[in-house]
Coordinates of C-alpha atoms in Angstrom, one line a residue:
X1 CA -59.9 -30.1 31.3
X2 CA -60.8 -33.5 30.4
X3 CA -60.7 -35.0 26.1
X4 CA -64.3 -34.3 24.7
X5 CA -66.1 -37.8 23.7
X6 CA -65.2 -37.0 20.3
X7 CA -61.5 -36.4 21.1
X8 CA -61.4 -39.5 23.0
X9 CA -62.9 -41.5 20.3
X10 CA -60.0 -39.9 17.7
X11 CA -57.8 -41.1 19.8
X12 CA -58.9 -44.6 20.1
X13 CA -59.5 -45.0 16.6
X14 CA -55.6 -44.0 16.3
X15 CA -54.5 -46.5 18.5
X16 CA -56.6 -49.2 17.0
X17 CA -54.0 -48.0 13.7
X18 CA -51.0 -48.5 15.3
X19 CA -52.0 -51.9 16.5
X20 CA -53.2 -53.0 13.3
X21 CA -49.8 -51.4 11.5
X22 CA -47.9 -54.0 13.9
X23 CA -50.2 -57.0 13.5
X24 CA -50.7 -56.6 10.1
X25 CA -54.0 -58.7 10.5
X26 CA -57.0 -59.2 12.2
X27 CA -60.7 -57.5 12.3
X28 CA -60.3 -53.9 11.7
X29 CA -63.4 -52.6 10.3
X30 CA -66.0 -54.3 13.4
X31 CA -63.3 -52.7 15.7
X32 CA -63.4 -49.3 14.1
X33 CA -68.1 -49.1 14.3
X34 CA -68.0 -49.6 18.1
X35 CA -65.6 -47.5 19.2
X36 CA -67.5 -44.6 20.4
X37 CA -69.8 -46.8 22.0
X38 CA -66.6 -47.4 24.1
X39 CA -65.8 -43.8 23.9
X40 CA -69.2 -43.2 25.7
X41 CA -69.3 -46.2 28.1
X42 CA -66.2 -45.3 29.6
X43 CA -65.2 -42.0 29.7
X44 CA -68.9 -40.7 29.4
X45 CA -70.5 -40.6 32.3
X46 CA -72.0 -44.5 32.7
X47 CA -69.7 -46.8 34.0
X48 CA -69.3 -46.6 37.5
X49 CA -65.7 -45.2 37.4
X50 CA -64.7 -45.3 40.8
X51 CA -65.0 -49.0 41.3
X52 CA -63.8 -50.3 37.8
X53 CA -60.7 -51.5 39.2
X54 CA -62.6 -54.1 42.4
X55 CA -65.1 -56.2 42.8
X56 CA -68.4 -53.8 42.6
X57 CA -67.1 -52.7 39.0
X58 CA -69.9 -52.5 36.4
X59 CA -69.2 -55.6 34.0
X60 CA -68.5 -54.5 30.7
X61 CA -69.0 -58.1 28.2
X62 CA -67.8 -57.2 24.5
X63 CA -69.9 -60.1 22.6
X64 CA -68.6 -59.5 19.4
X65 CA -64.9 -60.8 20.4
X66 CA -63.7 -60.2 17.3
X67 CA -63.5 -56.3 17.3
X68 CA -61.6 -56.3 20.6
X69 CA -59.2 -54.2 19.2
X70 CA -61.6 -51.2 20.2
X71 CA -61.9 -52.6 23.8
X72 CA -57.7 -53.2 24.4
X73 CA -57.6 -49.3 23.3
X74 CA -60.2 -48.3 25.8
X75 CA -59.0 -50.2 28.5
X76 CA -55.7 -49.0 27.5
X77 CA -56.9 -45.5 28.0
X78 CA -58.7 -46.3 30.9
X79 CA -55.8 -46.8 32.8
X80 CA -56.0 -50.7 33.0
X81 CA -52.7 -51.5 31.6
X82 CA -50.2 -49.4 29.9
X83 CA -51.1 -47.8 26.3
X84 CA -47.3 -49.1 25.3
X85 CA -48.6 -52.9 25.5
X86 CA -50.7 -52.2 22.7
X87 CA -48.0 -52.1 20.5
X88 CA -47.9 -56.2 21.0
X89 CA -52.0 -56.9 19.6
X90 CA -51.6 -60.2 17.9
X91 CA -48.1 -60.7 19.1
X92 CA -46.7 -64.3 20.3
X93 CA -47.0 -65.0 24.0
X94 CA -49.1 -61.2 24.2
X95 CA -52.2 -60.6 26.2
X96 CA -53.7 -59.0 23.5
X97 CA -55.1 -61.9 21.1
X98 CA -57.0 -61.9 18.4
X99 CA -60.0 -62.2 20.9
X100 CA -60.4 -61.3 24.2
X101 CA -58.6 -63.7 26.8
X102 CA -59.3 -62.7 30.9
X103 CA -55.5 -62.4 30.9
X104 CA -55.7 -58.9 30.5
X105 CA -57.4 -56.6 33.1
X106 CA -60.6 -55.8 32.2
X107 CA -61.7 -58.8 30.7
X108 CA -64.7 -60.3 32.2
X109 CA -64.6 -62.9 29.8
X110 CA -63.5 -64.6 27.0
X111 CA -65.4 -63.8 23.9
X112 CA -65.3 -64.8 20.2
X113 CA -67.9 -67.9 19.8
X114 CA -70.6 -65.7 18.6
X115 CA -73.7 -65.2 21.5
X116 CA -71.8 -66.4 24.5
X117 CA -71.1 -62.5 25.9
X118 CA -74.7 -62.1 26.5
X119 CA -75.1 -65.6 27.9
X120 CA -72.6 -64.6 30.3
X121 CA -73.9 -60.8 30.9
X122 CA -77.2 -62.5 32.0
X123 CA -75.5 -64.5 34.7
X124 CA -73.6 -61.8 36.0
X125 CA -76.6 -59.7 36.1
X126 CA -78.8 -62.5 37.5
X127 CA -76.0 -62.7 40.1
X128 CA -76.1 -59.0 41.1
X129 CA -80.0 -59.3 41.3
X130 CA -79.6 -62.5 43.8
X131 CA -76.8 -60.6 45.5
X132 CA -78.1 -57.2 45.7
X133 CA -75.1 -55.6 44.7
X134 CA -74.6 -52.4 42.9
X135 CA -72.8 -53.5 39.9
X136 CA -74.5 -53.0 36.1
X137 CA -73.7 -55.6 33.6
X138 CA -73.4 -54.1 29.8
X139 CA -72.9 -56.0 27.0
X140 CA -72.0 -54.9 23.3
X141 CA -73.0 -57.3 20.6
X142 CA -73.4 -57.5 16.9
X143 CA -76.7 -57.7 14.6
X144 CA -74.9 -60.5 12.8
X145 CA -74.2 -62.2 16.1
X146 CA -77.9 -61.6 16.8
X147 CA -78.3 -64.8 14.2
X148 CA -77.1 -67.0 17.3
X149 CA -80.0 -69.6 18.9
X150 CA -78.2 -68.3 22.1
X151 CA -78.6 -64.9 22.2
X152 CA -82.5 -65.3 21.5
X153 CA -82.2 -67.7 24.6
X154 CA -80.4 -65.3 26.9
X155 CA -82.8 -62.6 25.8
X156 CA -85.9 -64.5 26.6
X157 CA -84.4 -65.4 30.2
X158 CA -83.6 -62.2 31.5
X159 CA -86.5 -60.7 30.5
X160 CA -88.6 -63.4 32.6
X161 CA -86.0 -63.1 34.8
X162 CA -86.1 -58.9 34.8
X163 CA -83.0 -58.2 34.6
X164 CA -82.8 -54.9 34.7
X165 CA -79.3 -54.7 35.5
X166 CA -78.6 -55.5 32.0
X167 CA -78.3 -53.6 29.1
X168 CA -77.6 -54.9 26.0
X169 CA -75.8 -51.9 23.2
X170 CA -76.5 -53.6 19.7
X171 CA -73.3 -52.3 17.6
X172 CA -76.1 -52.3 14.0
X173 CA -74.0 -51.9 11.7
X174 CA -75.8 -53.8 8.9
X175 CA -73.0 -56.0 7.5
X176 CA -71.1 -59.7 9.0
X177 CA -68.1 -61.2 7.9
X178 CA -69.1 -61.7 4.0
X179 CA -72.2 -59.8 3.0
X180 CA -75.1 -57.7 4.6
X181 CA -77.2 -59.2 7.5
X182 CA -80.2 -58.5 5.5
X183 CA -78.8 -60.9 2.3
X184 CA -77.9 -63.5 4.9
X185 CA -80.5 -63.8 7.4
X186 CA -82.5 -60.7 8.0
X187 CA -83.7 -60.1 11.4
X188 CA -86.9 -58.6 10.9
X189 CA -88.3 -56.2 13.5
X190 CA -85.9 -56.9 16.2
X191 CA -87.3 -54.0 18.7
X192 CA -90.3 -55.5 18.8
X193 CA -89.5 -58.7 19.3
X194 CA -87.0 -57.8 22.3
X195 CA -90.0 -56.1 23.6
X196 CA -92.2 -59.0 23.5
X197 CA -89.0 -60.8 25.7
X198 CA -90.2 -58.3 28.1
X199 CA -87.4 -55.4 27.4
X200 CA -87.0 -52.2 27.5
X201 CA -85.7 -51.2 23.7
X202 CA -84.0 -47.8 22.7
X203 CA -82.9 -46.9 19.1
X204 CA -79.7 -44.4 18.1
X205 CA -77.5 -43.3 16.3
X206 CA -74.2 -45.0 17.4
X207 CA -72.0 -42.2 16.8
X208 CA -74.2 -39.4 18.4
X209 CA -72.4 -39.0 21.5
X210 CA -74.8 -37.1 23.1
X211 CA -77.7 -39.1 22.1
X212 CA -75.9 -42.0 23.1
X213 CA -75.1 -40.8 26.4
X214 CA -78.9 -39.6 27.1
X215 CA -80.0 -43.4 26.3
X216 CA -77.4 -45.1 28.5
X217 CA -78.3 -42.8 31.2
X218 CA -82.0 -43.4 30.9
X219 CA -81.4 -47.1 31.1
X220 CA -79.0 -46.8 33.7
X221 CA -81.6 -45.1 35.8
X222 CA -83.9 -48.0 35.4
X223 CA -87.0 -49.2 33.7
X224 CA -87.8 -52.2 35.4
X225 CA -87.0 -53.8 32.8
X226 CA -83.2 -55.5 30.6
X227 CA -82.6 -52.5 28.5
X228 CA -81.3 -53.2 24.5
X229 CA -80.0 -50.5 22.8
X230 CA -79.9 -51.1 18.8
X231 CA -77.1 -48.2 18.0
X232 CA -77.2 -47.7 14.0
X233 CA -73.6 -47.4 13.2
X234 CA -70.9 -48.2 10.4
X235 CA -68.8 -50.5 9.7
X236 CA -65.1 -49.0 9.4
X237 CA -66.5 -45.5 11.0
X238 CA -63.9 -43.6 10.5
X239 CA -61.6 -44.8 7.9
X240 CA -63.0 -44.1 4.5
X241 CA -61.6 -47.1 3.0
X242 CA -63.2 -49.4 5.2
X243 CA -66.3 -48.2 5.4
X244 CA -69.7 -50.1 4.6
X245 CA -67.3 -52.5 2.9
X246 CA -67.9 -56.4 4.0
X247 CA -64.3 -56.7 2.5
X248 CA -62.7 -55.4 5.0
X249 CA -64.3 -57.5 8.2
X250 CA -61.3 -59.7 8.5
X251 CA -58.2 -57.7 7.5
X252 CA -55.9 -54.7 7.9
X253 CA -54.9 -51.7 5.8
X254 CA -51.6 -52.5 4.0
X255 CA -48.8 -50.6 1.6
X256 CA -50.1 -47.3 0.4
X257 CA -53.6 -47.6 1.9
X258 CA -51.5 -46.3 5.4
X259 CA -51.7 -43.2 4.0
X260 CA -55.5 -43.0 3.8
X261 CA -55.7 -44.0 6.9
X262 CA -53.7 -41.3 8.3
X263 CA -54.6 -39.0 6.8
X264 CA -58.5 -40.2 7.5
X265 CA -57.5 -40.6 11.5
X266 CA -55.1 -37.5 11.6
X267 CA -52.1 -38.4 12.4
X268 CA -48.7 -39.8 10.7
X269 CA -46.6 -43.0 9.5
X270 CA -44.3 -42.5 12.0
X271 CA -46.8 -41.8 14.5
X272 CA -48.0 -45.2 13.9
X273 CA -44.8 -47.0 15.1
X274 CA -45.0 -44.9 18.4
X275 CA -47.1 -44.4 21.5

């Protein structure tokens, strides 16, 4: 029988600690709040499984480059490369940088300036419409990023455009690289104003799986209409150390706080150095 959701999300949380425990750097907490938004996309139900591997493949566009940790684990477990090759994150001459690079299968694109996935999701979704293919495009962003001129842009275009191909899963987490959104630029009612670009806007809890699934599927069904969905998650989710903390958006556990976080993510020191 297959992993439950929340089995599957244990595991990937794991693996996001042993790649952190070699590179000794990068963003660990944004990884850790979207990882069962992964958990869900992938291995509950939405993508289009059979294809992920040619050319009618749902696109899957992580925005938020930075927490790409959390999508190298998934594809990982997905079957797109071998779960040993995590072991190199952040490594010289790797495929697995400290942002997504379309060297590694998987990757539609190359993420990290802030607002460029969903610039890019709406042209592969404007493609399909033009086309008439099959494929869904889904892109997974941050509220912080949401600060970007572009991403109000891309929003505004595919929903003249109707898109509704597109669905855009808001990782709302409530905090960006130094402080809160809401100290640093707050976004105000941001389902309404999506709606007023003419999409179709869900809210959830982010680490519901069920919930989670029952809005993905709903969107994947169609409205008409781009679909956001503003998941309310947390920072660090999983890892009590990093949680809700904006001090731990750009770096890794280190010395004795490994043991917290095995003992948080079940599993052992030497587990870390193995896969």
């Amino acid at each position: 029988m297959p992993d439950s959701l929340p089995v599957i999300a244990q595991k990937l949380r794991q693996d996001i600690a042993r790649m952190f425990y070699v590179s000794h750097s990068g963003h660990f907490a944004p990884a850790l709040s979207c990882v069962d938004l992964f958990a869900v996309l992938y291995f509950g139900g939405i993508i289009d499984w059979e294809h992920r591997f040619d050319d009618l493949r749902d696109r899957v566009i992580l925005s938020k480059g930075h927490a790409c940790a959390a999508l190298y684990a998934t594809l990982a477990h997905a079957g797109y490369f071998p779960r040993e090759e995590l072991l190199t994150f952040y490594q010289d001459d790797s495929r697995l940088a400290g942002h997504p690079s379309v060297a590694l299968p998987g990757i539609e694109t190359a993420t990290g300036a802030l607002g460029h996935g969903i610039c890019f999701g709406t042209g592969t979704a404007l493609a399909a419409k033009i086309d008439d293919a099959p494929y869904r495009t889904y892109v997974i962003m941050g509220d912080g990023e949401s600060q970007e001129g572009s991403v109000a842009e891309a929003a505004a275009f595919a929903g003249r455009k109707q898109l509704s191909a597109l669905t855009v899963i808001l990782d709302a987490n409530g905090l960006q690289a130094s402080d809160t959104v809401e100290s640093i630029a707050p976004l105000g009612n941001l389902a309404e104003r999506w709606r007023l670009y003419g999409w179709s806007v869900f809210e959830v809890d982010g680490h519901d799986y069920a919930a989670l699934q029952s809005v993905l599927q709903e969107a994947k069904a169609g409205t008409g209409k781009p679909n956001l969905v503003i998941a309310h998650t947390v920072k660090g989710k999983g890892v009590r150390l990093a949680e809700n903390s904006p001090a731990w958006h750009s770096r890794a556990p280190k010395n004795e706080e490994w043991d917290i976080v095995c003992r948080d993510l079940g599993m052992t020191r030497e587990e870390l150095m193995t896969i």
